[in-house]
Amino acid sequence: MSDAELSELPESHPRYLSLRTRHRIEEGVEKGITSKQGLIAEGRGEAFDYLLGERTLPTADDAARAAAAHLHLARHPVISVNGNVAALVPEDVVALAEVVDADIEVNLFNRTDERMRAIVEHLREHGAEDVKGLAGDARIPGLDHKRAVVDADGIGDADVVLVPLEDGDRAEALAAVGKTELVVDLNPLSRSARTAAVPIVDNIVRALPNITGHARDLSGRSREELQAIVDGFEPATALEAAESAIRGGTLDSRAEAPAETNGER
Ligand code: PTJ
């Protein structure tokens, strides 16, 4: 879909948000930010989101609140950014980092110097001041060469890492070195979601602003209050609720959509 086609699409179109999201990924690929595999990941995410009813489940909202509490409690929180996240939610990454005083680090599955630089530049264009990832002077043990590369004073030093749309191996490797992982992934069965201290089964385009909203709301709360929110969150319950919504969903929220949807349903 071209810019012109998107600008002509009315916001009332039943697939407006989905098409806009897809368009951002397309643009990301054109700009050299998002990988071709990122297109496939987006398609998979869309399918799960469709089955969830493209809404934030109450348990995903609880997870977003627990993630915000973790980020406030952290000694050194880092938001990890890959090619899909950079294309979809660059301004939300910057906003969340500001509220919880987190570092932003570009960390890629398909790492090339060109893509690293393009993503750093893209985040700066969206307001980020200091973006980590280019130094690449540390390694996460247990992974093959390029996927293991992180900054020593970024993810290497972090105690809490927000890793949206992560691949399962790296999620497991980060958890194995004792980092608290907050994962955003629409697939409740993915290894990343199952490894996370806090799995947020929601679309990144809804989840990031939601975490930021909770983080603003929790600003200034005592450590005891924040810890109580963290302790009260149960990852298994959130995963079960998401899986059950996906498997048992009725798609009622879509029943009212017009039949004529431009072939997009
Ligand atoms: O930019 P790179 O090189 O770091 O590569 C990024 C991708 C995403 C291509 C890479 O990490 C990858 O291949 O990931 P996977 O293994 O395809 O996993 C991506 C997960 O994210 C899948 O479980 C998808 O369902 C999920 N997902 C896709 N789009 C979204 C999503 N989750 C939340 N929001 C989305 N918009």
Coordinates of N, CA, C and O and ligand atoms in Angstrom, one line a residue, residues 21 33-46 48 81-84 88 107-111 115 119 164-168 170 184-187 190 192 200 202-205, ligand 1:
T21 N -0.5 -0.1 10.5 CA 0.6 -0.8 11.1 C 1.5 -1.5 10.1 O 2.7 -1.5 10.0
I33 N 15.4 -0.4 7.7 CA 15.4 -0.6 9.2 C 14.9 -2.0 9.5 O 15.4 -2.7 10.4
T34 N 13.8 -2.4 8.9 CA 13.2 -3.7 9.2 C 13.7 -4.7 8.2 O 13.9 -4.5 7.0
S35 N 13.9 -6.0 8.7 CA 14.4 -7.0 7.9 C 13.2 -7.7 7.1 O 12.1 -7.5 7.5
K36 N 13.6 -8.4 6.1 CA 12.5 -9.1 5.3 C 11.8 -10.1 6.3 O 10.6 -10.3 6.2
Q37 N 12.6 -10.7 7.2 CA 11.9 -11.6 8.2 C 10.9 -10.9 9.0 O 10.0 -11.4 9.6
G38 N 11.2 -9.5 9.2 CA 10.3 -8.7 9.9 C 8.9 -8.7 9.3 O 7.9 -8.6 10.1
L39 N 8.8 -8.8 8.0 CA 7.5 -8.8 7.4 C 6.7 -10.1 7.7 O 5.5 -10.1 8.0
I40 N 7.5 -11.2 7.8 CA 6.9 -12.5 8.2 C 6.4 -12.4 9.6 O 5.3 -12.8 10.0
A41 N 7.3 -11.8 10.5 CA 6.9 -11.7 11.9 C 5.6 -10.9 12.1 O 4.8 -11.2 12.9
E42 N 5.5 -9.8 11.3 CA 4.4 -9.0 11.4 C 3.1 -9.7 11.0 O 2.1 -9.6 11.6
G43 N 3.2 -10.6 9.9 CA 2.1 -11.3 9.5 C 1.6 -12.3 10.5 O 0.4 -12.5 10.8
R44 N 2.6 -12.9 11.2 CA 2.2 -13.9 12.3 C 1.6 -13.1 13.4 O 0.6 -13.6 14.0
G45 N 2.2 -12.0 13.8 CA 1.6 -11.2 14.9 C 0.2 -10.8 14.5 O -0.7 -10.9 15.4
E46 N -0.1 -10.4 13.3 CA -1.4 -9.9 12.9 C -2.4 -11.0 13.1 O -3.6 -10.8 13.5
F48 N -2.4 -13.6 15.2 CA -2.7 -13.7 16.6 C -3.6 -12.6 17.1 O -4.5 -12.8 17.9
V81 N 15.6 -2.6 21.2 CA 14.8 -2.2 20.0 C 15.3 -3.0 18.8 O 16.5 -3.0 18.5
N82 N 14.4 -3.7 18.1 CA 14.8 -4.4 16.8 C 14.1 -3.7 15.6 O 13.5 -2.6 15.8
G83 N 14.2 -4.2 14.5 CA 13.8 -3.6 13.3 C 12.3 -3.4 13.2 O 11.8 -2.4 12.6
N84 N 11.5 -4.3 13.8 CA 10.0 -4.1 13.8 C 9.6 -3.1 14.8 O 8.8 -2.2 14.5
L88 N 7.6 0.4 14.0 CA 6.2 0.5 14.5 C 6.0 1.6 15.5 O 5.0 2.3 15.5
N107 N 19.3 -3.8 19.3 CA 19.8 -5.2 19.4 C 19.1 -6.1 18.4 O 17.9 -6.2 18.5
L108 N 19.8 -6.5 17.4 CA 19.2 -7.2 16.2 C 19.4 -8.7 16.1 O 20.5 -9.1 16.4
F109 N 18.4 -9.3 15.6 CA 18.5 -10.8 15.3 C 19.4 -10.9 14.1 O 20.4 -11.6 14.0
N110 N 19.1 -10.1 13.0 CA 19.9 -10.1 11.8 C 20.8 -8.8 11.8 O 20.4 -7.8 11.2
R111 N 21.9 -8.9 12.6 CA 22.6 -7.6 12.8 C 23.6 -7.3 11.6 O 24.4 -8.2 11.2
R115 N 22.2 -1.7 9.1 CA 20.8 -1.6 9.8 C 21.0 -1.0 11.2 O 20.1 -0.2 11.6
I119 N 18.8 2.3 12.2 CA 17.9 2.3 13.3 C 18.2 3.3 14.3 O 17.4 4.1 14.8
P164 N 10.7 -6.5 23.3 CA 9.6 -6.7 22.4 C 9.9 -7.6 21.2 O 11.0 -7.4 20.6
L165 N 9.0 -8.5 20.8 CA 9.2 -9.3 19.6 C 10.6 -10.0 19.5 O 11.2 -9.9 18.5
E166 N 10.9 -10.6 20.6 CA 12.3 -11.2 20.6 C 12.2 -12.6 20.1 O 11.2 -13.3 20.1
D167 N 13.4 -13.1 19.6 CA 13.4 -14.5 19.2 C 13.7 -15.3 20.5 O 14.3 -14.9 21.4
G168 N 13.2 -16.6 20.5 CA 13.2 -17.4 21.7 C 14.6 -17.7 22.3 O 14.7 -17.6 23.5
R170 N 17.3 -16.0 22.2 CA 18.0 -14.8 22.9 C 17.2 -14.5 24.2 O 17.8 -14.1 25.2
V184 N 7.1 -8.4 25.1 CA 5.8 -8.1 24.4 C 5.8 -9.0 23.2 O 6.7 -9.0 22.4
D185 N 4.8 -9.9 23.2 CA 4.7 -10.9 22.1 C 3.3 -11.4 22.0 O 2.7 -11.8 23.0
L186 N 2.7 -11.3 20.8 CA 1.3 -11.7 20.6 C 1.1 -13.2 20.7 O 0.0 -13.6 20.7
N187 N 2.2 -13.9 20.6 CA 2.1 -15.4 20.7 C 2.3 -15.9 22.1 O 3.5 -15.9 22.6
S190 N 5.0 -18.7 22.5 CA 6.4 -18.5 22.1 C 7.3 -18.7 23.3 O 6.9 -18.4 24.4
S192 N 9.8 -16.9 24.0 CA 10.1 -15.6 24.7 C 9.0 -15.3 25.7 O 9.4 -14.9 26.8
I200 N 3.8 -9.8 28.1 CA 2.7 -9.0 27.8 C 2.2 -9.4 26.4 O 2.8 -9.2 25.4
D202 N 0.2 -8.8 23.8 CA -0.5 -7.7 23.2 C 0.3 -7.2 22.0 O 1.5 -7.4 21.9
N203 N -0.4 -6.4 21.2 CA 0.3 -5.8 20.0 C 1.2 -4.7 20.6 O 0.8 -3.9 21.4
I204 N 2.4 -4.6 20.1 CA 3.4 -3.6 20.5 C 2.8 -2.2 20.4 O 3.1 -1.3 21.2
V205 N 1.9 -2.0 19.3 CA 1.4 -0.7 19.1 C 0.4 -0.3 20.2 O 0.2 0.9 20.4
Ligands
PTJ1 O1 15.1 -6.7 13.4 P1 15.7 -8.0 13.8 O2 16.8 -8.4 12.9 O3 16.1 -8.1 15.2 O4 14.6 -9.2 13.6 C1 13.3 -9.0 14.3 C2 12.4 -10.2 14.0 C3 11.0 -9.9 14.7 C4 12.2 -10.5 12.5 C5 13.1 -11.5 14.7 O5 13.3 -11.2 16.1 C6 12.2 -12.7 14.5 O6 12.4 -13.4 13.6 O7 11.3 -12.9 15.5 P2 10.2 -14.1 15.4 O8 10.9 -15.4 15.9 O9 9.5 -14.1 14.2 O10 9.3 -13.7 16.6 C7 8.5 -12.5 16.5 C8 7.3 -12.7 17.5 O11 6.7 -11.4 17.6 C9 6.3 -13.7 17.0 O12 5.8 -14.5 18.1 C10 5.1 -12.8 16.6 O13 3.8 -13.3 16.8 C11 5.3 -11.5 17.5 N1 4.8 -10.3 16.9 C12 4.9 -9.9 15.6 N2 4.3 -8.7 15.4 C13 4.0 -8.3 16.7 C14 4.3 -9.3 17.6 N3 4.1 -9.2 18.9 C15 3.6 -8.0 19.3 N4 3.3 -6.9 18.5 C16 3.5 -7.0 17.2 N5 3.1 -6.0 16.4

